[in-house]
XYZ file of C-alpha atoms in Angstrom:
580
model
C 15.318 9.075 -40.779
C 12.750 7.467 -38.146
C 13.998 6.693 -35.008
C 12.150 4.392 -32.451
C 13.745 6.538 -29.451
C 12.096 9.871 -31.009
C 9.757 12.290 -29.684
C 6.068 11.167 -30.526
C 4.060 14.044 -31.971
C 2.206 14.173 -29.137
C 4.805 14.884 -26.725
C 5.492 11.348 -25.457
C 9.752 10.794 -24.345
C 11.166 8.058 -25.364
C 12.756 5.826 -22.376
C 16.861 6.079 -21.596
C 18.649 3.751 -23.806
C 21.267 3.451 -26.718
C 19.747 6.578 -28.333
C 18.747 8.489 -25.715
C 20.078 10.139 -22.426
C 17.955 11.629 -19.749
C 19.861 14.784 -17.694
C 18.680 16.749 -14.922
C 17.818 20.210 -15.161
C 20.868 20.900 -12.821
C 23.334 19.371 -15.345
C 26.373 21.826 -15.825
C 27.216 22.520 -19.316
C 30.416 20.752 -19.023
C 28.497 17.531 -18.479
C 25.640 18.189 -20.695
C 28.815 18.460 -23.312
C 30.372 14.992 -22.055
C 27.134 13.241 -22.714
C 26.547 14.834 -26.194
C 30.326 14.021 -27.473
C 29.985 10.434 -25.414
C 26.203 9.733 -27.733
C 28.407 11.638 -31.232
C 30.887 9.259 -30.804
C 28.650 5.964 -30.725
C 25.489 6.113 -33.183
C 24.031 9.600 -32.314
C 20.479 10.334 -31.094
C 18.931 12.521 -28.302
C 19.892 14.013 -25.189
C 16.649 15.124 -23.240
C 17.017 17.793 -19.925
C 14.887 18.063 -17.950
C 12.875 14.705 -18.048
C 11.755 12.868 -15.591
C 12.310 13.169 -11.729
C 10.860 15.326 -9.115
C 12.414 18.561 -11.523
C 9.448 18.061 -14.298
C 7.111 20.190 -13.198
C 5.287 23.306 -14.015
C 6.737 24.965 -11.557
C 10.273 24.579 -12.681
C 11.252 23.282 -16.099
C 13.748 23.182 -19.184
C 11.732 26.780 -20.472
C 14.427 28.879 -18.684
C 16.898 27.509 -20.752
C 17.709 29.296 -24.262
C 18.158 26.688 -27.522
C 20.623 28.962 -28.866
C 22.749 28.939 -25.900
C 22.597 25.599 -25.383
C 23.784 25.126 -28.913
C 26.789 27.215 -28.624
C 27.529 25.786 -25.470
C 28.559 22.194 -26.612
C 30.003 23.702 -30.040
C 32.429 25.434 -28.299
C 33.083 23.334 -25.820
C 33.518 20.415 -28.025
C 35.969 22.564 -29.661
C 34.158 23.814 -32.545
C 33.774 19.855 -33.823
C 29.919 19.185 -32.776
C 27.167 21.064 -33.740
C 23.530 20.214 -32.647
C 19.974 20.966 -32.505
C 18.052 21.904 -29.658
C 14.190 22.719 -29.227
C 11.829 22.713 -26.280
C 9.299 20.192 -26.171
C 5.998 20.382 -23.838
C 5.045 17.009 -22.501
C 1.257 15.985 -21.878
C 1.322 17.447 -18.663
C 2.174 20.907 -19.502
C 6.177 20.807 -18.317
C 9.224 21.595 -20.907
C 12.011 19.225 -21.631
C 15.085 20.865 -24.212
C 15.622 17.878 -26.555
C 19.097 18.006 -27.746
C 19.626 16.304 -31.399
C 22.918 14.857 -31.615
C 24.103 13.412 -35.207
C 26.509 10.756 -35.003
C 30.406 11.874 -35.118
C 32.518 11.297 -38.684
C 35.467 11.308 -35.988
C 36.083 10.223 -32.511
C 35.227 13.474 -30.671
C 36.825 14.282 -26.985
C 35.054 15.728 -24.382
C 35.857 19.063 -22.584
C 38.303 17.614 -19.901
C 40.095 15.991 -23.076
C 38.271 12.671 -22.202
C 37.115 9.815 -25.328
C 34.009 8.893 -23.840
C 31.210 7.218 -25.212
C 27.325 6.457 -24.190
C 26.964 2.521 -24.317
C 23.130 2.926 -23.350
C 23.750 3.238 -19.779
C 26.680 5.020 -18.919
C 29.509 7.159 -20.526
C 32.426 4.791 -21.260
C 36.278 5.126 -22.394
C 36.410 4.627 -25.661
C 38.828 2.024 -26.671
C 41.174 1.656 -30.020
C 39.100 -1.644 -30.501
C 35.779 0.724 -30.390
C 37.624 3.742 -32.556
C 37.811 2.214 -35.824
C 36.687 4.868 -38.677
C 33.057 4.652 -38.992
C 31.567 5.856 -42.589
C 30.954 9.363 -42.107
C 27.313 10.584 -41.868
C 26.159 12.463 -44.744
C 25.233 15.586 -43.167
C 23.032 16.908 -46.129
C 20.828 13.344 -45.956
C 19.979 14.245 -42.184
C 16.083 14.677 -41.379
C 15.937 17.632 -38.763
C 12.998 16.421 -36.070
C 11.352 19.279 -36.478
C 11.367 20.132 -40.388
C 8.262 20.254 -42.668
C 7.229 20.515 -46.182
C 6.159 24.518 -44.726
C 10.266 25.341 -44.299
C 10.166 24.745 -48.560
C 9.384 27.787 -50.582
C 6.959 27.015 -53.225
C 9.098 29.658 -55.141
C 12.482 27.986 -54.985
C 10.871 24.598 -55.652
C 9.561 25.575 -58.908
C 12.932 26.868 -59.607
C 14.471 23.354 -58.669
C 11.633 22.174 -61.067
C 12.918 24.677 -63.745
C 16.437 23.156 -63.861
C 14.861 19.728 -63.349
C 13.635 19.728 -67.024
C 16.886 18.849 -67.854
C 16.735 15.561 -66.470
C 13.127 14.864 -67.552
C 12.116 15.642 -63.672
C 9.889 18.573 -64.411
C 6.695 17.178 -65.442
C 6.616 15.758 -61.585
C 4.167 17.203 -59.232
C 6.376 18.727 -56.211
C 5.847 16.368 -53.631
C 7.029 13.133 -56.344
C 9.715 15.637 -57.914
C 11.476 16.266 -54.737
C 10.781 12.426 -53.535
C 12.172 11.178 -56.616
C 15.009 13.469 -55.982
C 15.948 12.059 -52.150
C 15.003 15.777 -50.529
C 11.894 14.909 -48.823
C 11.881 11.293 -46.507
C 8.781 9.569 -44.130
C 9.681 10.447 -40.606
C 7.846 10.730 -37.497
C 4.380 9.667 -39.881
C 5.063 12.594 -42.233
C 7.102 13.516 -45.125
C 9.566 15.685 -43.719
C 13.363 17.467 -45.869
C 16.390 16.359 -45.424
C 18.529 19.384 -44.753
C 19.829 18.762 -48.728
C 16.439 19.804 -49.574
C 16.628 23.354 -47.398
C 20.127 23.988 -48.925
C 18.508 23.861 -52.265
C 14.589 25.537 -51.451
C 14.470 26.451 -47.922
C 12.490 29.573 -46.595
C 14.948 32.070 -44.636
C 13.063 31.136 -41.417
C 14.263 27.685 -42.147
C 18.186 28.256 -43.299
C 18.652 30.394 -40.258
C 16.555 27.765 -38.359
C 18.676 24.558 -39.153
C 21.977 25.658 -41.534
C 22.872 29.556 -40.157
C 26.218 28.166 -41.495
C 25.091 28.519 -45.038
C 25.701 32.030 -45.284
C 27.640 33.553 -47.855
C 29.475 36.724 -47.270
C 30.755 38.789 -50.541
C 33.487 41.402 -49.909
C 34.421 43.778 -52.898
C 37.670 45.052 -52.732
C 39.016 48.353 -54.520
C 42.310 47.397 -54.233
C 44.826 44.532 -53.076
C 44.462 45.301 -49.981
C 42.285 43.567 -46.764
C 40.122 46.516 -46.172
C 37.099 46.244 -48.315
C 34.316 48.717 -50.166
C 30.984 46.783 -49.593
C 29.691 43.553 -48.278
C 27.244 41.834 -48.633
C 25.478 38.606 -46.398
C 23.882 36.163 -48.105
C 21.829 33.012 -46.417
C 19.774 32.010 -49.410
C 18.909 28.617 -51.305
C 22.016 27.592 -53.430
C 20.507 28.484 -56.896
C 19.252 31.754 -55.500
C 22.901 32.155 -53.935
C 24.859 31.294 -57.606
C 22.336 34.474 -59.156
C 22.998 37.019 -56.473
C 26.756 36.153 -56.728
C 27.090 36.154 -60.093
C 25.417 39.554 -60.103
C 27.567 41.037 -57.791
C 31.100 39.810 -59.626
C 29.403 40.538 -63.396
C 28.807 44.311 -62.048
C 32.435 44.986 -61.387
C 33.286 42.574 -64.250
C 35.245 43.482 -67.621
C 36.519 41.573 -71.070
C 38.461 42.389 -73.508
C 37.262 41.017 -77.354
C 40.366 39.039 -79.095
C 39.669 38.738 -83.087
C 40.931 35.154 -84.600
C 39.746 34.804 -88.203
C 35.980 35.988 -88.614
C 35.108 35.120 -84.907
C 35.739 37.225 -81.797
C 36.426 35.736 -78.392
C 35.318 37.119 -75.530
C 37.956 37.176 -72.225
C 36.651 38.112 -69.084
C 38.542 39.311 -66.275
C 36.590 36.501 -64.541
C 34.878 33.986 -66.964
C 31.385 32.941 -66.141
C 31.680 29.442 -65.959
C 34.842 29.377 -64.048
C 33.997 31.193 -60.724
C 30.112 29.429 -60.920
C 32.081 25.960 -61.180
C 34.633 27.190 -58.825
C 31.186 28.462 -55.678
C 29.382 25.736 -56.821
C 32.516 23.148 -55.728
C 32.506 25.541 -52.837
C 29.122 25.443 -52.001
C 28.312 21.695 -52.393
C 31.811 20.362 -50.837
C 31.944 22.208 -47.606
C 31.339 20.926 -44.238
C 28.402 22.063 -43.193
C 29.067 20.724 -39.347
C 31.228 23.391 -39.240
C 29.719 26.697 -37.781
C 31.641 28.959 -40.519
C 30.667 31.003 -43.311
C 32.341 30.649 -47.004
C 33.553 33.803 -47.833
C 34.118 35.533 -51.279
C 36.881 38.285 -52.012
C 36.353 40.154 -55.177
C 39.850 41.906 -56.043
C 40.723 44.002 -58.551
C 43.535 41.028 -60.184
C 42.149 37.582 -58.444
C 38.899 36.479 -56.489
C 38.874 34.210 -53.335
C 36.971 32.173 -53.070
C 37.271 30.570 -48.719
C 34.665 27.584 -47.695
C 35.033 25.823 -44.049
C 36.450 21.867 -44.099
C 39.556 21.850 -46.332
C 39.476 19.557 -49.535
C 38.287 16.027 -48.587
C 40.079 12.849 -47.216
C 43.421 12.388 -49.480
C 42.901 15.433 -51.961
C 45.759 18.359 -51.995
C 46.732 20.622 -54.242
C 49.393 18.701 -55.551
C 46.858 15.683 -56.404
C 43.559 17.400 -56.775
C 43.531 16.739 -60.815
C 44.232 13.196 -60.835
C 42.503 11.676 -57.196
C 39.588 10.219 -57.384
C 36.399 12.232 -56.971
C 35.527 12.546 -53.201
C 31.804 13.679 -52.250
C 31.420 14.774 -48.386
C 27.998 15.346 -49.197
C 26.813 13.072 -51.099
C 23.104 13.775 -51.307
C 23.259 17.078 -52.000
C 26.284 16.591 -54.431
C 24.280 14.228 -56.332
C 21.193 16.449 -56.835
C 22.697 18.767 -57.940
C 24.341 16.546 -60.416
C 20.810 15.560 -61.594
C 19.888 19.054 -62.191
C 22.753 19.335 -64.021
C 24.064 21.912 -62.078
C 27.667 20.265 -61.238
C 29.576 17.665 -63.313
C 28.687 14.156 -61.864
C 32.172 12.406 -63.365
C 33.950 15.018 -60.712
C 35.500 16.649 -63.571
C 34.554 20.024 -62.412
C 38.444 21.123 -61.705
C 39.185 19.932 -65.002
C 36.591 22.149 -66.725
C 38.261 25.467 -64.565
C 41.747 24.263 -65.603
C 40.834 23.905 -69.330
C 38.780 27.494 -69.876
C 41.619 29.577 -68.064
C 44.590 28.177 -69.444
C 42.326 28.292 -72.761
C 41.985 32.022 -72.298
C 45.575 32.682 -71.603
C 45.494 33.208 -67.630
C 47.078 30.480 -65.071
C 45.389 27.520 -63.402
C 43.412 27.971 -59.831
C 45.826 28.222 -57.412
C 44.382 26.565 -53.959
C 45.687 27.319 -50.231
C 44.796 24.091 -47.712
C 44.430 24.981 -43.865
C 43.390 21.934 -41.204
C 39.815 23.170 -41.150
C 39.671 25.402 -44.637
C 40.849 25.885 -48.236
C 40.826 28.828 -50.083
C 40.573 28.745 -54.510
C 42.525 31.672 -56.283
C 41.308 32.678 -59.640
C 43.966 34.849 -60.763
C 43.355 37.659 -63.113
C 45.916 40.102 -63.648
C 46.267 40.209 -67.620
C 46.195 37.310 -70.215
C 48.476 36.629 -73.533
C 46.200 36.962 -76.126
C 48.325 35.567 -78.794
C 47.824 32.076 -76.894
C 43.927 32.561 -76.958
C 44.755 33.591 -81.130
C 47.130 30.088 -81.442
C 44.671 27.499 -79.070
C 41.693 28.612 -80.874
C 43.221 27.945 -84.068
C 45.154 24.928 -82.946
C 41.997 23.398 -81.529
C 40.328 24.071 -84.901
C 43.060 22.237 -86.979
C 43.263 19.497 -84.278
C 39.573 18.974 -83.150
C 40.265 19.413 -79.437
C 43.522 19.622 -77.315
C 43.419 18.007 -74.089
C 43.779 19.350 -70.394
C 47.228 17.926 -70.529
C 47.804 19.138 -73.678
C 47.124 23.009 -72.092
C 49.125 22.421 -69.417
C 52.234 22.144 -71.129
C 51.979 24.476 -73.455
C 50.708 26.935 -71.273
C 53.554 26.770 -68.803
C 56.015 26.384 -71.792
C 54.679 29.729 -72.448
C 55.099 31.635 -69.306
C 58.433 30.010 -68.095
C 60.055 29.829 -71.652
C 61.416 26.576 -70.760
C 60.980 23.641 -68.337
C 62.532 19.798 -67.446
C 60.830 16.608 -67.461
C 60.233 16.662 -63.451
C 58.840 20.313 -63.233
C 56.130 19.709 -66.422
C 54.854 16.007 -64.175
C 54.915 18.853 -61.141
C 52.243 20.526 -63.795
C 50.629 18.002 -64.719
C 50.478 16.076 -61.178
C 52.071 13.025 -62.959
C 54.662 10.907 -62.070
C 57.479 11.546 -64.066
C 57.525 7.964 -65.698
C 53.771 8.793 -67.127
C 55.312 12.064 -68.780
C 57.342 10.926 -72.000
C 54.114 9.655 -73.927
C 52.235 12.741 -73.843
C 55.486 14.837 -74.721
C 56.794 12.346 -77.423
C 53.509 13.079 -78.821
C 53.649 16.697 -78.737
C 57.337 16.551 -80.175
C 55.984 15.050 -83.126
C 53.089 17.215 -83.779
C 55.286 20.155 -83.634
C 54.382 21.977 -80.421
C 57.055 21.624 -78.286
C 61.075 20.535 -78.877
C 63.477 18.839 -76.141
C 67.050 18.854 -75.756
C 69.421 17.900 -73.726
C 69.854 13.793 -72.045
C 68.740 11.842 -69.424
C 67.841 13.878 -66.145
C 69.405 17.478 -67.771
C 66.537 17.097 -70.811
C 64.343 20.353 -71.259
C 61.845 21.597 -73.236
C 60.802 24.422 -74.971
C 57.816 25.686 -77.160
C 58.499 25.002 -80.904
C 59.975 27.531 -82.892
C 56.789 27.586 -85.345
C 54.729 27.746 -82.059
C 56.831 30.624 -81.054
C 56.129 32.472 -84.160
C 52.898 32.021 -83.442
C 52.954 33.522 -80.203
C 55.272 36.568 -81.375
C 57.903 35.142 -79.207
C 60.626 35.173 -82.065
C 63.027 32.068 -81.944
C 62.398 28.859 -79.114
C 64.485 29.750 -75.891
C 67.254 26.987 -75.573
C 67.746 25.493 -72.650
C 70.504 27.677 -70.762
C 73.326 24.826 -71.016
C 72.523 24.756 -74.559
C 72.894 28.485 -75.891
C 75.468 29.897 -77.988
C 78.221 32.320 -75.920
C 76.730 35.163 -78.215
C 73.102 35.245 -77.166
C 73.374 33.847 -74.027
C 72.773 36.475 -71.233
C 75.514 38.034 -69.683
C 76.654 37.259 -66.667
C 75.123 33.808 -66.245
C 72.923 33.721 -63.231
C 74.141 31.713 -59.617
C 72.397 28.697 -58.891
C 70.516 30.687 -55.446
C 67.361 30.637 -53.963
C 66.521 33.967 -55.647
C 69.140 34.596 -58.639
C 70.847 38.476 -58.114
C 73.223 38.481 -61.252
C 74.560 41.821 -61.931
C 72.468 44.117 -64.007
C 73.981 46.779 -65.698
C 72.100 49.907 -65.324
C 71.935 53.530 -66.965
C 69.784 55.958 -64.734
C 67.610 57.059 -65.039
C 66.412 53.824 -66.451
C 68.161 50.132 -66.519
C 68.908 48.805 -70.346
C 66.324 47.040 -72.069
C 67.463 43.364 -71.830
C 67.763 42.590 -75.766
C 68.310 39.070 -77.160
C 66.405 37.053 -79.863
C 65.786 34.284 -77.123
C 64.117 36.380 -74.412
C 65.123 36.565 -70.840
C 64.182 33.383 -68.715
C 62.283 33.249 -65.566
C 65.511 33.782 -63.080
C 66.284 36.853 -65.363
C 63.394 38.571 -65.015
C 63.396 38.250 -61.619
C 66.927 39.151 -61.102
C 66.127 42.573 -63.377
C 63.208 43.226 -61.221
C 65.293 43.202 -57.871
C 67.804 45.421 -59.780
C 65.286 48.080 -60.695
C 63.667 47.894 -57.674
C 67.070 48.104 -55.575
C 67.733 51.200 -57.924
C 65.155 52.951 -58.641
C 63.182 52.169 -55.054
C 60.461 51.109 -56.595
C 59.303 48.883 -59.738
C 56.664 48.547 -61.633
C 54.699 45.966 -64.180
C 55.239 48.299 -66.820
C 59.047 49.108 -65.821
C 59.901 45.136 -66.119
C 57.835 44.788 -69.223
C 59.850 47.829 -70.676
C 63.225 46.111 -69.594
C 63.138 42.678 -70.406
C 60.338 42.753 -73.623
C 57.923 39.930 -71.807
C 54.443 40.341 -71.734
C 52.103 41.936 -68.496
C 51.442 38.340 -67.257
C 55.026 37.592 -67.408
C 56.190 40.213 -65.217
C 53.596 40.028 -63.004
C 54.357 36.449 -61.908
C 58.259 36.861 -61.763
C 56.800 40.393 -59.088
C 54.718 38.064 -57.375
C 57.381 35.236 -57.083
C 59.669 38.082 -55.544
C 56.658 39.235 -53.468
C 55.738 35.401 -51.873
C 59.260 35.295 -50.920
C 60.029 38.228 -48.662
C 62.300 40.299 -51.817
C 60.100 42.687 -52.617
C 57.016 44.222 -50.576
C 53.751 45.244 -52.642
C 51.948 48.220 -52.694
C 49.325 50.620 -54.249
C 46.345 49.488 -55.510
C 44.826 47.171 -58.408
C 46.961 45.671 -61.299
C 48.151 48.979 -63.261
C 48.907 50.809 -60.152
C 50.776 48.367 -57.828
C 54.101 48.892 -57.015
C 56.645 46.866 -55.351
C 59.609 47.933 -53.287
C 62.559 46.290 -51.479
C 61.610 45.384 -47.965
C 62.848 47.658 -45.127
């Protein structure tokens, strides 16, 4: 992006005006701050120190103060919100001037006295709610830094770009049209200079530490559940050259377990392939990259983290994040990336994680919003291979099953049972938008409702259940004979406690042709626990007949509310007591 108010080549400052602010070389860094926040918040541009005035000259000058500094300065006295570039710049007569490169402000920043200020070419002015309407924010990723060149691309990582380029019928390009044709490289300043999309994708490691630091990577492997971790590893690289060192490091402490159906074997990872590269790769390209913050990767013995800086964009929660419309904070680099058929352009990338977990048995991503982060769960503490056996054979018979589809059977199967309101929680649907897609299951024998109006439940299909090994449907509670029901019936309370009755050394193995529901297993788990001091996965799949992923969500329910208090280490050897 050419500027008119940018540094000429030869050394030349541009003039004070709407895009440019001279300072004295006495400025404090409080006001050398105000000035970059006051020029953020109105179209961006340069703030020069240094330039001008009887201070220019070789005998004093801008050399004596550091870049990086200066940088950290106004980030953290902007609050973390502003990050810039700075560089030294000899004019013709030999003096320094630190040119400060200010991009224009997605949000109305305030200065360090808590001021709204803003540079009107002249002077720093209050910023009014006539002048703080939402302007379109700045693609980050598009920005040309002033001093980039074709040398901060490695020939290396551009032929790899070229590589996945074939794809899109890019690769015969020479480099120079490949990455124009592409939007990386852009004229500015009379040469052809990348955007900072291009040195995300095939920068040098002078250049990422030069202009994004911030697109390090840092991979922790874990032994056990707990925070302290075996080996790290740092990782500032180009993104494809990031996705192959990651995927090496999770692959080497990665296992799978082979499930025959019919002739063909399927292949279950503790961590599938395609899930955690969709899941860094939505990390990777969605992230705020003002931000000076790392995105961090936890590899656990039942889940990995995956933690990038910015929180899911404008409008998008957890609740939402299947059905909202695609949102792109950086667009260049998301589209790229698109073209090299690296990410799913239609934004369907969640969808693709949701479908090949609950496909394999395991339960959806599970994200954690902060103001300023989110953090993706991929959870892997067992599977149910019987619903890998029945999907693959149901998809078979019915061509394909849809995301939707999954979801309800897939919860169905965990929870045993479920009502109208907590499936559309499932499916992020409004409830009115439910009864089609369940009608239609009714009637091609997956599920079966009972009940009316608002007290209608569901439950998997007794030939479904077969199918799973799960004997007859579960009934909704209401709805069960006296003579299978479980005894006593469970109180309607934040965590159910019915009385158990126990034989030590070991409590009785719940027995019923339905199966225990969810508020049973949990109230058998805080009975063993409470007994026995301590309870296992094994112990509650011994009691109650469910399966490892079964009991290991009803512990972890107990866990995330305060009832019961994990230890040990990994899947088979955690424990979980009653709190202190």
């Amino acid at each position: 992006m050419t500027s008119p108010d940018a540094i000429s080549p030869l050394g030349v400052l541009p003039p004070p005006g709407p895009s440019c602010v001279h300072l004295p070389l006495a400025v404090t860094p409080q006001d050398l701050a105000r000035y970059a926040v006051g020029l953020a918040n109105a179209r961006g541009g340069t703030v020069l120190v240094g330039a001008g005035g009887a201070e220019s000259s070789a005998e004093r000058d801008a050399a004596e103060l550091h870049p990086l500094m200066v940088t950290h300065a106004i980030f953290e006295l902007s609050g973390g919100r502003l990050t810039v570039n700075v560089q030294h710049h000899r004019q013709p007569g030999g003096a320094k001037v630190l040119a400060v490169f200010v991009p224009q402000a997605p949000y109305v920043l305030a200065a360090p006295d808590g001021a709204v200020l803003a540079w009107d070419g002249a002077h720093l002015v209050p910023v009014t709610p006539a002048t703080s309407e939402p302007t379109p924010q700045q693609d980050y990723t598009a920005v040309v830094p002033p001093d980039a060149s074709l040398a901060d691309l490695d020939p290396h990582e551009v032929a790899r770009l070229r590589g996945l380029g074939q794809r899109g019928g890019l690769g015969h390009l020479p480099d120079l049209d490949f990455l124009r044709e592409l939007g990386l490289i852009l004229p500015s300043q009379g040469a052809l200079r990348p955007t900072l999309a291009a040195i995300l994708l095939a920068g040098t490691g002078a250049a990422l530490r030069a202009h994004v630091p911030q697109a390090e990577v840092c991979f922790y492997h874990h032994q056990s559940s707990d925070v302290e971790f075996q080996f790290r590893e740092d990782l500032l690289k180009p993104i494809p050259a990031l996705l192959t060192r990651l995927a090496e490091l999770i692959q080497a402490r990665n296992r799978f377990t082979p499930v025959q159906v019919g002739l063909f074997r399927i292949e279950v990872w503790d961590q599938d392939e395609s899930v955690y590269r969709e899941a860094l790769l939505n990390a990777l390209t969605h992230r705020d990259y003002t931000l000076r913050d790392a995105v961090h990767v936890h590899h656990y013995p039942d889940r990995l983290e995956i933690m990038n800086p910015g929180g899911l964009p404008g409008g998008i929660t957890p609740g939402n994040i299947l059905r909202h419309q695609p949102k792109r904070r950086n667009p260049l680099l998301a589209e790229v990336l698109a073209r090299l058929g690296l990410v799913e352009r239609a934004g369907v990338g969640v969808d693709k994680m949701y479908g090949l977990l609950l496909r394999h048995g395991k339960e959806p991503p599970e994200y954690t919003t902060y103001p300023d982060a989110v953090t993706v769960a991929l959870h892997s503490p067992g599977f149910d291979a019987d619903f890998v056996r029945f999907v693959a054979r149901k998809q078979e018979e019915m061509q394909t099953l849809s995301l939707d589809v999954l979801i309800v059977l897939s919860l169905l199967a965990r929870e045993g049972e479920a009502t109208r309101a907590h499936l559309a929680r499932a499916l992020q649907l409004p409830e009115d938008r439910t009864p089609r897609l369940l009608r239609g299951m009714e009637e091609h024998g997956l599920i079966a409702r009972s009940g009316v109006g608002r007290g209608i439940a569901y439950t998997l299909a007794q030939e479904v259940c077969r199918a799973l090994g799960r004997g007859q449907a579960q009934l909704p509670r209401e709805a069960r004979p006296a003579d299978v029901a479980f005894s006593p019936p469970v109180p309607a309370a934040p965590v159910p406690v019915p009385p158990v009755s126990v034989r030590s050394p070991r409590v009785a193995r719940v027995a019923s042709d339905t199966g225990p529901n969810t508020a049973e297993i949990r109230a058998v788990a805080l009975a063993l626990a409470r007994e026995r001091g301590v309870v296992r996965n094994c112990d509650l799949r011994e009691a109650c007949g469910v399966s490892a992923q079964q009991a290991w969500r009803a512990l972890r329910h107990l866990v995330l509310g305060g009832h019961l208090v994990r230890g040990g280490s990994g899947t088979r050897d955690a424990s979980y007591r009653p709190p202190q």
